[in-house]
Coordinates of C-alpha atoms in Angstrom, one line a residue:
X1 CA -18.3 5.9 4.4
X2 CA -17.8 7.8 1.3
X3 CA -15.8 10.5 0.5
X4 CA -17.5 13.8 1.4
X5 CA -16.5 15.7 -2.2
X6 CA -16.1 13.9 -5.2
X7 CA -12.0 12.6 -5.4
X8 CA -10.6 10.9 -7.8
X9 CA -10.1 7.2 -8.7
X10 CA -7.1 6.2 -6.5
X11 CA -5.8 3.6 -4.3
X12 CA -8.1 1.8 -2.5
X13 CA -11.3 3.0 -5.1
X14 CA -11.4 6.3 -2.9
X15 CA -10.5 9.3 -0.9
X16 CA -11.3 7.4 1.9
X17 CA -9.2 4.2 0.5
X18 CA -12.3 2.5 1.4
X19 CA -11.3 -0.7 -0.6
X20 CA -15.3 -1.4 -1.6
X21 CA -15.7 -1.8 -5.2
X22 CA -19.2 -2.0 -6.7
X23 CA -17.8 -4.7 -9.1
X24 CA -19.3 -8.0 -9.6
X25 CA -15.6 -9.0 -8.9
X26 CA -14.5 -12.9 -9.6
X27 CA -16.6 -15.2 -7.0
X28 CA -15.3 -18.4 -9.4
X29 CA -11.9 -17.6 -11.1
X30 CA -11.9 -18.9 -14.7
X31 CA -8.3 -17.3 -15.9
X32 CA -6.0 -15.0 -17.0
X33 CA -8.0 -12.3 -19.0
X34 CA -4.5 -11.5 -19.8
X35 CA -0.8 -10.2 -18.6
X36 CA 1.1 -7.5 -19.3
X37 CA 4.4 -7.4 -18.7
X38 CA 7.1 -5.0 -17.5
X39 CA 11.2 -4.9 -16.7
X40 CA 10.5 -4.7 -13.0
X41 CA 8.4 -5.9 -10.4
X42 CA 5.3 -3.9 -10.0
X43 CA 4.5 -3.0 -6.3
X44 CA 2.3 -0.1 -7.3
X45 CA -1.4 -0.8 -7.2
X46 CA -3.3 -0.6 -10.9
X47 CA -6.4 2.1 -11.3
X48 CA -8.6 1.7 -13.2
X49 CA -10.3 4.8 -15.2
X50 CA -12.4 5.2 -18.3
X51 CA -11.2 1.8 -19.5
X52 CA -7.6 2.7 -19.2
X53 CA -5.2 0.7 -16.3
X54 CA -2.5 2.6 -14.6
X55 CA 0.2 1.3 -12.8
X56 CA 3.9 1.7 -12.4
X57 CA 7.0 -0.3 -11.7
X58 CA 10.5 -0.6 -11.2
X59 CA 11.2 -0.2 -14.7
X60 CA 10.9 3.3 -13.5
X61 CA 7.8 3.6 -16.2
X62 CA 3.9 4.8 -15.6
X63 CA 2.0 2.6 -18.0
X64 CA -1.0 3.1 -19.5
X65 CA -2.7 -0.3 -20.5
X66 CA -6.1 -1.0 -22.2
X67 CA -8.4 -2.3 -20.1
X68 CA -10.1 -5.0 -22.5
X69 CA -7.1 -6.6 -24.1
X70 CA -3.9 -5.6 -22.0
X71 CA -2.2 -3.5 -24.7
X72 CA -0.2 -1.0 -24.1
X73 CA -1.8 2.7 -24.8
X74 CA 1.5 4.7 -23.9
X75 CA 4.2 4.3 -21.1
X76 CA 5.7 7.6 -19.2
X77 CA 10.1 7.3 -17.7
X78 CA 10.9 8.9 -14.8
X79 CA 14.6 8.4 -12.9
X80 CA 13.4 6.1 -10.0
X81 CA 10.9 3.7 -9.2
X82 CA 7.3 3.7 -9.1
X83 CA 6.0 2.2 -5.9
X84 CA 3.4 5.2 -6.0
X85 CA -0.4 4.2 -7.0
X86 CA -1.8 6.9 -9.6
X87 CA -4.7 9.2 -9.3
X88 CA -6.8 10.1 -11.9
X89 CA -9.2 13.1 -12.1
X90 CA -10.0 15.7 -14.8
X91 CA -8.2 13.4 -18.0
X92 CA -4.9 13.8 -15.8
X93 CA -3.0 11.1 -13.9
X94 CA -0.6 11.8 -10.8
X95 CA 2.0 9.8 -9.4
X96 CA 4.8 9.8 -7.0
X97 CA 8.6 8.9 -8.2
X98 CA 11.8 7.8 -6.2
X99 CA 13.6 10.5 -8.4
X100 CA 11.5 12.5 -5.6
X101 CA 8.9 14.1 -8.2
X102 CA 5.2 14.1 -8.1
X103 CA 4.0 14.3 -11.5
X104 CA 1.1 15.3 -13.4
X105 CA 0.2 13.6 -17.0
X106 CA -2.3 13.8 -19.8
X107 CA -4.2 10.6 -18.6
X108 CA -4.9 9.8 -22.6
X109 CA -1.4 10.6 -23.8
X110 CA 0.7 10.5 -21.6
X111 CA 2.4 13.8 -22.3
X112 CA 3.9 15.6 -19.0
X113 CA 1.6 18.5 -17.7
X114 CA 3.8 19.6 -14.5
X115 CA 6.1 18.2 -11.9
X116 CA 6.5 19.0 -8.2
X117 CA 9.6 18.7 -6.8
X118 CA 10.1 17.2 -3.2
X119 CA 13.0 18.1 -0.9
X120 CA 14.9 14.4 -1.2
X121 CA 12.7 11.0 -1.4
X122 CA 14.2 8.4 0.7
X123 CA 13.6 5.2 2.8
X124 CA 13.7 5.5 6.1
X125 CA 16.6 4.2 7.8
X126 CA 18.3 3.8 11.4
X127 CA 21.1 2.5 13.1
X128 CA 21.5 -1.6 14.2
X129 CA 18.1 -2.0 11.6
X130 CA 15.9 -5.2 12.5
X131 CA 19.0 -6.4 14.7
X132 CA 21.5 -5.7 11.5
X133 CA 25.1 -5.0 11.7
X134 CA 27.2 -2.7 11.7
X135 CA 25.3 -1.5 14.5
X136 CA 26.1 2.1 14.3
X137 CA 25.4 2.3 10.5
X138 CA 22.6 4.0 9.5
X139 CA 20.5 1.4 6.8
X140 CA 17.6 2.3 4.5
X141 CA 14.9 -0.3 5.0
X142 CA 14.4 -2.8 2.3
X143 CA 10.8 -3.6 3.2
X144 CA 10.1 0.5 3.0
X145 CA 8.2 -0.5 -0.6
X146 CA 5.7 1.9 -1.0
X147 CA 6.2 5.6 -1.6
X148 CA 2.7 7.6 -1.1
X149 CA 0.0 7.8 -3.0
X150 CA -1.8 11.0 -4.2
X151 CA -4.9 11.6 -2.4
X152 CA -7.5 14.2 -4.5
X153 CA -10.6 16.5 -3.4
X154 CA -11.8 19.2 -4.3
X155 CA -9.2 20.2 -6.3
X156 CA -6.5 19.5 -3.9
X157 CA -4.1 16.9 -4.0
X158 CA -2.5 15.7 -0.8
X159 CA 0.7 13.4 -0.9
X160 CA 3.5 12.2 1.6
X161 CA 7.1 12.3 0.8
X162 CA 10.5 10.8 2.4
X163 CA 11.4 14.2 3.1
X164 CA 9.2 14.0 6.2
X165 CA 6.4 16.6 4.9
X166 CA 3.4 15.7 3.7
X167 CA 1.7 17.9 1.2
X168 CA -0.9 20.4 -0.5
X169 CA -0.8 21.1 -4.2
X170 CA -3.1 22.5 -6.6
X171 CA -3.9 19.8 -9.1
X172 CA -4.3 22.2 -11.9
X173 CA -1.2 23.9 -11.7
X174 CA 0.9 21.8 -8.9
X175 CA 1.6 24.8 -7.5
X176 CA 2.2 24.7 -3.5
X177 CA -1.1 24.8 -0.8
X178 CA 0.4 24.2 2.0
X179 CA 3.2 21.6 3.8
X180 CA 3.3 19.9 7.2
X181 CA 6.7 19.1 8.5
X182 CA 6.5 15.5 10.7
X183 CA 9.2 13.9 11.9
X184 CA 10.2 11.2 9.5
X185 CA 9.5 9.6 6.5
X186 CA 6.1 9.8 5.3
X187 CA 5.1 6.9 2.9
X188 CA 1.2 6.3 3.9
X189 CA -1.4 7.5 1.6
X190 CA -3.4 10.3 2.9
X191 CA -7.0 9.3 3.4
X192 CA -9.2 12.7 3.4
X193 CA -12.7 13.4 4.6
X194 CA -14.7 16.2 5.9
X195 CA -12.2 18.8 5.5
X196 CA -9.2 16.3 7.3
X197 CA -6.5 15.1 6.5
X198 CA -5.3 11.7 8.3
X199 CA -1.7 10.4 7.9
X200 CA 0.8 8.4 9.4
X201 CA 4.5 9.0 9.6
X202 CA 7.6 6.8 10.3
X203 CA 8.0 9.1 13.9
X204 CA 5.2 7.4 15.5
X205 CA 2.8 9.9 15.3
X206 CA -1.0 9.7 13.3
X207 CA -1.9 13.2 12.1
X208 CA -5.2 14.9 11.2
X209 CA -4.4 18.1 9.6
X210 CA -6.8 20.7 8.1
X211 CA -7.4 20.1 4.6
X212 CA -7.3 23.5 3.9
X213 CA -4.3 25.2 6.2
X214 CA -2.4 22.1 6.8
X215 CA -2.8 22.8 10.8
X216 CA -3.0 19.8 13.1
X217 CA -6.0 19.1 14.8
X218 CA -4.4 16.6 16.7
X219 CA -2.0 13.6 16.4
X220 CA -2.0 10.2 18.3
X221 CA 1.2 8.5 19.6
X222 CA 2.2 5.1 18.5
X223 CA 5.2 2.8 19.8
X224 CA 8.6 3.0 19.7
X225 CA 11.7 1.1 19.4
X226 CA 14.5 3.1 19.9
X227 CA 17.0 -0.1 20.3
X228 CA 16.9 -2.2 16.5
X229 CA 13.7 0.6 14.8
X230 CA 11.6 -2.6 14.3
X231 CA 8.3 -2.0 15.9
X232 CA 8.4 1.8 15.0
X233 CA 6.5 3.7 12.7
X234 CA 3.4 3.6 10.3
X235 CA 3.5 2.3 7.0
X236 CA -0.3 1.8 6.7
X237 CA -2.3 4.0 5.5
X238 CA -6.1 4.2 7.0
X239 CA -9.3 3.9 6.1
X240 CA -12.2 5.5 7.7
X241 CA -15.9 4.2 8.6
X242 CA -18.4 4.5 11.2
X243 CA -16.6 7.8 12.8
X244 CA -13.3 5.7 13.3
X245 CA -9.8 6.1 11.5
X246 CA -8.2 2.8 11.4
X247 CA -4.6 2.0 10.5
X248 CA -2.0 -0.6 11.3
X249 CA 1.8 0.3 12.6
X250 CA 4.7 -1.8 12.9
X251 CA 4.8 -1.5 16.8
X252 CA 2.5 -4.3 15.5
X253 CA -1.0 -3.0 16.5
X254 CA -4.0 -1.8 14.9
X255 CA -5.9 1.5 15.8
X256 CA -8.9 2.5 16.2
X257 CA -9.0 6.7 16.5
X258 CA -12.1 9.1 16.9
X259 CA -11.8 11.0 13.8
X260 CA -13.1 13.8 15.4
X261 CA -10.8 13.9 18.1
X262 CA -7.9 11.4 17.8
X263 CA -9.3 9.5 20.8
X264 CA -8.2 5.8 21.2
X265 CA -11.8 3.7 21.0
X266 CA -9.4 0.3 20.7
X267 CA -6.2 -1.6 19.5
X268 CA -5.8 -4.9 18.4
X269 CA -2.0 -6.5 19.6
X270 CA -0.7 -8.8 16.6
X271 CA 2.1 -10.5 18.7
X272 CA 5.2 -8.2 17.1
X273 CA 3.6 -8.8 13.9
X274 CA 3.7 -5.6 11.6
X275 CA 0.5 -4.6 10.1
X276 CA 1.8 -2.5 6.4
X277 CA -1.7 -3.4 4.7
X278 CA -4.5 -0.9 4.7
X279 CA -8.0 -2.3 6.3
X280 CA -11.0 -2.6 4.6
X281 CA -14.2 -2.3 6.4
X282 CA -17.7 -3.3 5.5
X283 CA -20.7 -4.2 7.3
X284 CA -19.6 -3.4 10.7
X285 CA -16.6 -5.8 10.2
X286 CA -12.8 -4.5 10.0
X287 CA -10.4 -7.2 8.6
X288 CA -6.8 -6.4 7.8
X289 CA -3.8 -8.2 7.2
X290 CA -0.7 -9.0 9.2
X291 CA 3.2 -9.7 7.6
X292 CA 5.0 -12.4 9.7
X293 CA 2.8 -14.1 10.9
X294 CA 0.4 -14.7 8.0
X295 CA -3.2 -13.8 9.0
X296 CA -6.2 -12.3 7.7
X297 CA -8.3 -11.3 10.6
X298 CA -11.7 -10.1 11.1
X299 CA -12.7 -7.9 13.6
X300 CA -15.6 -5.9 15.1
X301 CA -15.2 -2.5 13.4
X302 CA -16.6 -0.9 16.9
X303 CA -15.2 -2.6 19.8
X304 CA -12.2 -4.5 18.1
X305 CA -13.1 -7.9 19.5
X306 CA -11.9 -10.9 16.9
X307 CA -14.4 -12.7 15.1
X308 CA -12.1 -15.2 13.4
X309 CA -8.6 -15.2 11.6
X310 CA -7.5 -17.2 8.8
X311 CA -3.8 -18.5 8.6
X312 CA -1.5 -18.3 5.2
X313 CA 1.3 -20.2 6.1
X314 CA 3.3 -17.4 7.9
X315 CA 3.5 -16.0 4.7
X316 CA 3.3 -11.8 4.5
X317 CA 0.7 -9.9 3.3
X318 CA 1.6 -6.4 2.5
X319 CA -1.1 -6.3 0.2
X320 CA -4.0 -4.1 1.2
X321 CA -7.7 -6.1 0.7
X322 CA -10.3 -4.8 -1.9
X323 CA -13.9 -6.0 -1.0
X324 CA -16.5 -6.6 -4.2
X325 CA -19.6 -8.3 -3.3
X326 CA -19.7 -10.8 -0.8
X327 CA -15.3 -11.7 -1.6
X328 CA -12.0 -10.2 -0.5
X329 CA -9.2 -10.2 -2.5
X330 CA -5.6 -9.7 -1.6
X331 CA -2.2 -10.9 -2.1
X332 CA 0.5 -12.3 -0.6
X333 CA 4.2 -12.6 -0.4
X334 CA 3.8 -16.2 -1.1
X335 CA 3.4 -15.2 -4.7
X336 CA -0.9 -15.8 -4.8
X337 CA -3.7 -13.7 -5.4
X338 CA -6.3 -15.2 -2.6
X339 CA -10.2 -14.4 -3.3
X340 CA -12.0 -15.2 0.3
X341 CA -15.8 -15.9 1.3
X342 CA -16.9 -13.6 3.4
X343 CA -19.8 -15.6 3.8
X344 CA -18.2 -18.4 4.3
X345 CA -15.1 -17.1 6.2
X346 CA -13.5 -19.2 4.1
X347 CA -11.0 -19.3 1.0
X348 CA -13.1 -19.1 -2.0
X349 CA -9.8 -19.6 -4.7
X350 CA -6.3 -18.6 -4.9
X351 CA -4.4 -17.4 -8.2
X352 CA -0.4 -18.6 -7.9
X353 CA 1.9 -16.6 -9.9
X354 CA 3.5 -18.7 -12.9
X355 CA 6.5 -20.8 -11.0
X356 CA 5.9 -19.1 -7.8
X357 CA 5.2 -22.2 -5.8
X358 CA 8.2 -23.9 -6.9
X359 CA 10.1 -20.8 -5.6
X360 CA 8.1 -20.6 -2.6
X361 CA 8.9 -24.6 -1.9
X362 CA 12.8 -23.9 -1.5
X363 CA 12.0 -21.4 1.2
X364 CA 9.6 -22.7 3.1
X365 CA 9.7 -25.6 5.9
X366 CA 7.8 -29.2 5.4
X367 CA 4.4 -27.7 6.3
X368 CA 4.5 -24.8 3.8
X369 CA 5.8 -22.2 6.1
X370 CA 8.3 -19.4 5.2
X371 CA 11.5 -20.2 6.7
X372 CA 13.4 -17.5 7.8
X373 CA 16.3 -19.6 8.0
X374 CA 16.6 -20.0 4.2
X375 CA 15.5 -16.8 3.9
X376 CA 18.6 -15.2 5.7
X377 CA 22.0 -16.0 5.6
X378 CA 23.4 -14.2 8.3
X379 CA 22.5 -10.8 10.6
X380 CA 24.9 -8.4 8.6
X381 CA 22.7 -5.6 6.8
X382 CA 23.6 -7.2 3.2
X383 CA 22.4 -10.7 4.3
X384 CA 19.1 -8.9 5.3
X385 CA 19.1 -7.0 1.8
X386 CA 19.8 -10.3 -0.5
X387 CA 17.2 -12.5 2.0
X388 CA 13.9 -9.5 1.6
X389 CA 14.7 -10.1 -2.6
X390 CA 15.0 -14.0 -2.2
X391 CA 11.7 -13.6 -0.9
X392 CA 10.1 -11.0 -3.4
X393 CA 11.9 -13.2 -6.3
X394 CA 9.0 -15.9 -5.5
X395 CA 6.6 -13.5 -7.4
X396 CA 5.3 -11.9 -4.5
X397 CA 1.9 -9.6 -4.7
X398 CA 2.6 -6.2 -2.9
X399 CA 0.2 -4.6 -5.2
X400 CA -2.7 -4.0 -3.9
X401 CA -5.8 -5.4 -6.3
X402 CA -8.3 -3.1 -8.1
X403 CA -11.8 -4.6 -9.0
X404 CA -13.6 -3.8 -11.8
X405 CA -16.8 -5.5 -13.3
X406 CA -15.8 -9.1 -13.7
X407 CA -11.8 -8.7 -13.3
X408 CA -9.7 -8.1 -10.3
X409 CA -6.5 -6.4 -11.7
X410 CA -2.8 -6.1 -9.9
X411 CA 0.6 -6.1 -9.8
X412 CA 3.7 -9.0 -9.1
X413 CA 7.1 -8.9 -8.1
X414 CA 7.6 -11.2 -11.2
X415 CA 7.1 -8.0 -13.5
X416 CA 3.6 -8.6 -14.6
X417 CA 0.0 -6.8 -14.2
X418 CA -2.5 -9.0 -14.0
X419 CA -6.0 -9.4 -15.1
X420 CA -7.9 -12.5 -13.7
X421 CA -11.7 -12.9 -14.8

């Protein structure tokens, strides 16, 4: 389905975060076009506009990059990390900061056009986190990665903060719309269509809210975990097609909604696997990604029923999937870029991050499989903190990858954006 206004170039290609590029993409990988490197690992997703790459990173910089040879154009600081994917529209690019501003830039020179100020960004935390100790301490969650990404139509942009709200601003001025108050972190990507606005929040709940007035329409309840907060909330953000909003949750199912009317048409149960990566859908098949338990799954976009699942070594994938062509491409905590047949329903080739297999070795077990064990040292909330960095330090691919013509661009842990041809 495509947007129902024209939007911007953002995450996931779309308003609708459809992840379908019309790219030729890389069926047979022949390389590094080239690299560009930053101070910290880049978990934002790259877009691509008018030949320019954006992306941020930790280094707390928005970089502009040349499309063609990698070079650096200009580079924008902020106070916090950028774990935000940009949005370009008009010759201006937005992003979201953890110094809890959403800013607006001259998309050729970087110069600062206007910032909006949120009320706090933070990770979401709970008491006894993921079975952590002190069990009465309240912990941010080290695998809360992403903040949101701006969302643009019709001259609206639409964004979720830690403060719980998600928001209305008008992209000229950044000026206020309207905001909707939910009941916990919001760090899902707003995914707008026909007037709605569709957003998950970290209190369980899936939103549609008028584009224009903010109202809800309606909201549908996910699960809950009220003991260690480690099947609760939605990280995902969703992607519409064929009438259906469809997101994963960490209660470890995906949904199926009724745009329209929030209706459940199906769920797909991942066995207390989290689902943080976005679906793509195409050709009347949904496949999405799982974290613990490694798989890529394909599934009948209507009813839900599996059509087959591929297995990655229990590695995660946070990484949402981009479709070009016939291939899907997405990346894993394993530190690899994997290209897959959908033709073939079958691993077409896989890009390793310089070293990253070495890393990956001294965690995993004798078949190749992460290995929790050397992963984490103990169940105090510090071992849990040093274990999720042990992991990301093998190069891991949160970024989600962008496709255009013959490249597939994204980020790695390892501080690089990558362009493979």
């Amino acid at each position: 389905m495509a947007a129902s206004a024209e939007s911007a170039a953002s995450f996931r290609a779309d308003a609708v975060h459809s992840g379908l590029f019309s790219a030729t993409g890389v069926p047979i990988l022949h390389g590094e076009k080239w690299r560009f490197k930053t101070k910290g690992p880049v978990a934002s997703s790259p877009v691509i506009s008018n030949g320019i790459v954006y992306v941020g990173s930790y280094d707390r910089y928005l970089y502009a990059i040349n499309e063609s040879d990698g070079k650096q154009l200009w580079a924008f600081k902020t106070q916090g990390r950028i774990t935000s994917s940009p949005a370009v529209h008009a010759g201006r690019v937005f992003f979201a900061s953890y110094d809890g501003n959403l800013y607006a830039l001259d998309a050729r020179t970087g110069e600062q056009l206007w910032k909006f100020a949120f009320q706090g960004e933070h990770r979401f935390t709970a008491p006894h986190l993921h079975g952590s100790v002190p069990a009465a301490e309240f912990m941010p969650d080290p695998f809360d990665f992403f903040l949101s990404s701006p969302t643009i139509v019709e001259e609206t942009l639409y964004v979720g903060s830690g403060d719980g709200y998600v928001y209305a601003l008008n992209v000229e001025s950044g000026t206020l719309r309207w905001k909707f108050k939910t009941g916990n972190v919001v760090h899902a990507t707003p995914t707008v269509d026909n007037g709605t606005v569709y957003i998950g929040s970290w209190d369980s709940y899936f939103y549609a809210l008028d584009a224009k007035t903010g109202e809800q329409r309606w909201r549908f309840k996910t699960g809950e975990d009220p003991d260690i907060y480690n099947q609760v909330g939605i990280q995902s953000s969703a992607v519409l097609s064929a009438g259906l909003v469809v997101f994963g949750c960490r209660d470890a199912n995906v949904y199926a909604l009724n745009a329209a009317t929030g209706e459940k048409a199906w769920s797909f149960a991942n066995d207390g696997s989290w689902v943080i990566s976005t679906p793509v859908a195409k050709d009347g098949m949904l496949y999405f990604a799982t974290s613990d338990s490694g798989l890529l799954h394909a599934v009948d976009l209507r009813t839900g029923v599996p059509r087959y699942s591929l297995s990655f070594n229990r590695w995660p994938m946070f990484s949402s999937p981009a479709i070009a062509g016939h291939f899907l491409y997405i990346g894993s905590h394993s530190g690899a870029l994997i290209a897959i047949d959908l033709d073939q329903h079958a691993v077409a080739w896989t890009f390793h991050i310089p070293d990253s297999q070495r890393k990956a070795a001294a965690i995993s077990n004798s078949k190749g499989e992460v290995d929790y064990r050397k992963v984490f040292d103990g169940v105090f909330y510090d071992d849990m903190v040093v274990g999720v960095w042990r992991m990301i330090g093998v190069g891991a691919v949160l970024s989600s990858p962008a496709i255009d013509r013959d490249a597939v661009y994204f980020g790695s842990a390892d501080g690089n954006v990558y362009a493979l041809q």
